[in-house]
Structures are given as structure tokens and as C-alpha cells.
mmCIF file of C-alpha atoms in Angstrom:
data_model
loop_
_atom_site.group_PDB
_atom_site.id
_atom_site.type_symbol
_atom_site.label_atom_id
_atom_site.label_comp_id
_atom_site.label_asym_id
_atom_site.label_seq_id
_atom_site.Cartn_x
_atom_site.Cartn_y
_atom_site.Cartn_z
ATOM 1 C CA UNK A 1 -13.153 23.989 -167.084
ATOM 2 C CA UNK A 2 -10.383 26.314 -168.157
ATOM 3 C CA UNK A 3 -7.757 27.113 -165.879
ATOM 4 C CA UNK A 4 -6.809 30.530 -165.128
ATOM 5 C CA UNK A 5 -3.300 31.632 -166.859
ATOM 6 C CA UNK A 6 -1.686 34.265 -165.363
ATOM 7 C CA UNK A 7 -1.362 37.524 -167.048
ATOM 8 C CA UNK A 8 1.438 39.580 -168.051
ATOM 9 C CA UNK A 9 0.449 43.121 -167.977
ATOM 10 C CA UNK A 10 3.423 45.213 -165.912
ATOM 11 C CA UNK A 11 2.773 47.249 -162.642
ATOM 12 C CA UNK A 12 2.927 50.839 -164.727
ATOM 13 C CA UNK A 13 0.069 49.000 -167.504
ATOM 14 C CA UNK A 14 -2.332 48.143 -164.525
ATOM 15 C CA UNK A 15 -1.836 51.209 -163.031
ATOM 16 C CA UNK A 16 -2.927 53.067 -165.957
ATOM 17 C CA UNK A 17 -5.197 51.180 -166.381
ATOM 18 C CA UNK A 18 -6.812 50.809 -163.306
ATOM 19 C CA UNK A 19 -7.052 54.747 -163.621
ATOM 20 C CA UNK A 20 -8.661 54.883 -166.561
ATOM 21 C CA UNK A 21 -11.478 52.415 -165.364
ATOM 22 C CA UNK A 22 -11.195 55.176 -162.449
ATOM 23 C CA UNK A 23 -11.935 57.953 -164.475
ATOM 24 C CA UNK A 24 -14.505 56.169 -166.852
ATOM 25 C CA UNK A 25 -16.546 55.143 -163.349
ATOM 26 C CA UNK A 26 -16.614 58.741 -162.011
ATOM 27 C CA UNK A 27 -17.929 59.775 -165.518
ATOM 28 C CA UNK A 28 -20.681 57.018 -166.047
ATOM 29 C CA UNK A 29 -21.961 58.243 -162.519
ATOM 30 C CA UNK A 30 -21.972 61.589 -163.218
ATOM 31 C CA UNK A 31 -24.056 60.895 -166.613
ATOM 32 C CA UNK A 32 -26.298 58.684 -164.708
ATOM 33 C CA UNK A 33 -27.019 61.237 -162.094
ATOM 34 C CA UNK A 34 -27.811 63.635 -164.775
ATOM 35 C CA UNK A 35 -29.727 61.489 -167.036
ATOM 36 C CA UNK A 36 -31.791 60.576 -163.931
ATOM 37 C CA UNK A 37 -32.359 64.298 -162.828
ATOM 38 C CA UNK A 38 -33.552 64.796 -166.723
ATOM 39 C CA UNK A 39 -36.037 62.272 -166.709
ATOM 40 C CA UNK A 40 -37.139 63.393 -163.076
ATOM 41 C CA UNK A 41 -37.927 66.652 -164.513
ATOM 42 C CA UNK A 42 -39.382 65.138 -167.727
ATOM 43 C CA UNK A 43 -41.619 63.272 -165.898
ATOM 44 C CA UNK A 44 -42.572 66.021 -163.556
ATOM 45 C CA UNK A 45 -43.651 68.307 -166.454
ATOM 46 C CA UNK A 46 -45.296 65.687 -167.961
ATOM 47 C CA UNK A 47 -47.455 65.247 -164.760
ATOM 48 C CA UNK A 48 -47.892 69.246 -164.684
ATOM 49 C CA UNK A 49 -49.149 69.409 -168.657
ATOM 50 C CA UNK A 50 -52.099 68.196 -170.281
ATOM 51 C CA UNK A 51 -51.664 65.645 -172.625
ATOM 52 C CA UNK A 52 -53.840 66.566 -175.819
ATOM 53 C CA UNK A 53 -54.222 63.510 -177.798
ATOM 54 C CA UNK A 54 -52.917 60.556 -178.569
ATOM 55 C CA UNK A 55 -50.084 60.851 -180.441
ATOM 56 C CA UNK A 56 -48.535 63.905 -177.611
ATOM 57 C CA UNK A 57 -49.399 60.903 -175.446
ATOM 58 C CA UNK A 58 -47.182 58.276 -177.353
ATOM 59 C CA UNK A 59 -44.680 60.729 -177.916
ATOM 60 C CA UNK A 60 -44.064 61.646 -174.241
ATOM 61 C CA UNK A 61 -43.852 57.468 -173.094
ATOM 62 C CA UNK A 62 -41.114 56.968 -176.326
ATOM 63 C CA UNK A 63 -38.978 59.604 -174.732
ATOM 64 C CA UNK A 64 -39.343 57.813 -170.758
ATOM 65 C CA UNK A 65 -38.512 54.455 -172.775
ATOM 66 C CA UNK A 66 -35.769 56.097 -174.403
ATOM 67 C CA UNK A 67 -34.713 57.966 -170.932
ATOM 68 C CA UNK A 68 -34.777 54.878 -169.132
ATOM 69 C CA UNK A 69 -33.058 52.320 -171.764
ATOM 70 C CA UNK A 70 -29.993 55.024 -171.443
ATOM 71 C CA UNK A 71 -29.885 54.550 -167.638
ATOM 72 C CA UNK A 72 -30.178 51.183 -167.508
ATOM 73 C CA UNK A 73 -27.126 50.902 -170.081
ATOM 74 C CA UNK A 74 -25.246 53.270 -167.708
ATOM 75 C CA UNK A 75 -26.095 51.165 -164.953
ATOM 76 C CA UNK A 76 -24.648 48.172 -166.517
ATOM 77 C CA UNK A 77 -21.468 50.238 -167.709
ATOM 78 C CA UNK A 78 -21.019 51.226 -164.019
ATOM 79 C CA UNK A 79 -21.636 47.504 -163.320
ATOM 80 C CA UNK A 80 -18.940 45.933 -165.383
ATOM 81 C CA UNK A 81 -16.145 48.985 -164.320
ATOM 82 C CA UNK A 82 -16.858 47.614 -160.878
ATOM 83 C CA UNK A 83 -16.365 44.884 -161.872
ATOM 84 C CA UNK A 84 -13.062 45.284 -163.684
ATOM 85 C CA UNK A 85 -11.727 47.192 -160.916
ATOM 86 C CA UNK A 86 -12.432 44.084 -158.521
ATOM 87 C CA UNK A 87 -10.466 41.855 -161.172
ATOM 88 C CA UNK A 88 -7.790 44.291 -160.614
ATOM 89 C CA UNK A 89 -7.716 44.302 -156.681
ATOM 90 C CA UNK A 90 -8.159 40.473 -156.546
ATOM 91 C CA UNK A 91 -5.631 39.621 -159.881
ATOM 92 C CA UNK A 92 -7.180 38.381 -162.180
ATOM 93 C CA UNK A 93 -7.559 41.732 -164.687
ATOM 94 C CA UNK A 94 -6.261 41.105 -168.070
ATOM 95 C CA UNK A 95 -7.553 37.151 -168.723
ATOM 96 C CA UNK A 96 -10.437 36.673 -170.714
ATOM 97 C CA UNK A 97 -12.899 35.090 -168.759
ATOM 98 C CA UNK A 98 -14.477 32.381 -171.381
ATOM 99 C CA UNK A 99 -10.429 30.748 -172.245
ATOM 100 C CA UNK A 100 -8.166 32.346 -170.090
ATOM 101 C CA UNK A 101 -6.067 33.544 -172.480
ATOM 102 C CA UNK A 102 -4.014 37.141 -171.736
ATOM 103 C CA UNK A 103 -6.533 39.776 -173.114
ATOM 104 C CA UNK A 104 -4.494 42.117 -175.597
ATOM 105 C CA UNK A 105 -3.733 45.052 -174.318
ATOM 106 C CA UNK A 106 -4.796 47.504 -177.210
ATOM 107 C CA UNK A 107 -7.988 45.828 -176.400
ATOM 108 C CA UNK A 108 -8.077 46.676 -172.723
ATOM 109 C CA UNK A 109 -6.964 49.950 -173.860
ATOM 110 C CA UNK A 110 -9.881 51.118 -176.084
ATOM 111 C CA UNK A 111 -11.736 49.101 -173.557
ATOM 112 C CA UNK A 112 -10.764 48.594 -169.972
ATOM 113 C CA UNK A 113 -13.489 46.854 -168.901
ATOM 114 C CA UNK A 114 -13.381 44.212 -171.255
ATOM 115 C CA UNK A 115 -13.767 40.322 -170.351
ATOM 116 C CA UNK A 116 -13.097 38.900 -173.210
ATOM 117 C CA UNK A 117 -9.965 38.148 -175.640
ATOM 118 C CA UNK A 118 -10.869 39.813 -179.357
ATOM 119 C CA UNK A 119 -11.665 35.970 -180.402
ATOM 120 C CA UNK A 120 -13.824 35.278 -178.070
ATOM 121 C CA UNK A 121 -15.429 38.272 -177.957
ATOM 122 C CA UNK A 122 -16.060 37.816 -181.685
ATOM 123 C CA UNK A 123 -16.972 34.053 -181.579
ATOM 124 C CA UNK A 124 -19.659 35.757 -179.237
ATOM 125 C CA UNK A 125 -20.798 37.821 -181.738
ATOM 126 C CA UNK A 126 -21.284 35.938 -184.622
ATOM 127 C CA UNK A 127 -23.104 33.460 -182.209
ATOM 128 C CA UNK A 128 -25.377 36.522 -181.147
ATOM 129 C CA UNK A 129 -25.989 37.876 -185.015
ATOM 130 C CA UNK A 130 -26.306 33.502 -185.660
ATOM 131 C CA UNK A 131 -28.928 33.546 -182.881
ATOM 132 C CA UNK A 132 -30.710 36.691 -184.399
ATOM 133 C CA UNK A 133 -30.954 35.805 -187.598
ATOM 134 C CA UNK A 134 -32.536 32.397 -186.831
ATOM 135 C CA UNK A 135 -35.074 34.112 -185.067
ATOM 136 C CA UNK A 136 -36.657 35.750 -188.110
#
């Protein structure tokens, strides 16, 4: 088990920080609201419209796919600045959560929600593209 190190980002870098998560969380919601609304009124004109053969047919579920891939990624981009917020209020912002180590912080500024230190994240990666390529 890895022990936690403690971080060394200052009070003004955490501040920042924390209000760019801010910002970023406001924004998700506000593009998940609206992507919701859109496929609301996709799907309600859908409903309203005849569908005249097959291929209108397949056309109209690829764009609810499409609609509802998009939320779900907003949803989990929501999820993790939660998330990173909560490592903020309870301290332990800033360590990568797989060794520990101090995440950089021109990493957690390009990405404030991030969990993991650039090597992890891109041992993950080439385990994932590893994984991937087995599979075919």
C-alpha cells in the first residue's frame, strides 16, 4: 500500500486552482443541461415525424447514441471535478492517487482534475493501448 506524501502546492496555487475546477464545474453543467434539453427536443420531434424507411430510422438512433455518449462523458467530467474539489476540502489535492507522488503542477494546470502523476498516467496508457491491442 502506498502511503500518502504530502503535497507542496502553496495556498495562492490551490486557490487558483480550486477556482478553476470551480469554473470548469459550472460549465460542464451548463453543457449538460443543454445537451440534455437538445436531445429532449430531438427525441420529441422524432416522436412527432414519421420515420420513412430504414435508413431515416438508423440515422435518427446514431444521433440519440451519439447525444447520449456526450452526456454520459459530461456526467463523468462533472463526476471527477467533484471529486477533485473534495480532494481539495479534505487535503489530499495534488498526490497522484496510484504512488503518491506530488502531481506536477503544469499537469494540474492543463488539467485540474487530474489523479494521476504524468508517469502513471502514462504507464496507464500504454497498459490500456497493451490491453487493446491484445484484444484483436
Amino acid at each position: 500500500m502506498n502511503t500518502m506524501k504530502l503535497c507542496c502546492l502553496n495556498q495562492s496555487q490551490l486557490k487558483g486552482l480550486k477556482r478553476e475546477l470551480q469554473i470548469l464545474h459550472e460549465q460542464l453543467q451548463a453543457d449538460l443541461k443543454a445537451e440534455q434539453s437538445d436531445q429532449q427536443e430531438e427525441l420529441s420531434q422524432l416522436s412527432c415525424s414519421e420515420v420513412h424507411d430504414r435508413c431515416e430510422a438508423a440515422a435518427a438512433t446514431e444521433l440519440n447514441q451519439t447525444s447520449l455518449s456526450h452526456i454520459k462523458q459530461l456526467e463523468e467530467e462533472i463526476r471527477e471535478c467533484q471529486s477533485a474539489l473534495q480532494r481539495i476540502e479534505n487535503g489530499g489535492y495534488g498526490c497522484c492517487e496510484k504512488c503518491g507522488e506530488e502531481i506536477e503542477l503544469n499537469r494540474l494546470m492543463a488539467n485540474p482534475a487530474a489523479v494521476l502523476c504524468v508517469g502513471c498516467q502514462s504507464r496507464d496508457e500504454l497498459h490500456r493501448v497493451r490491453d487493446c491491442g491484445a484484444a484483436f
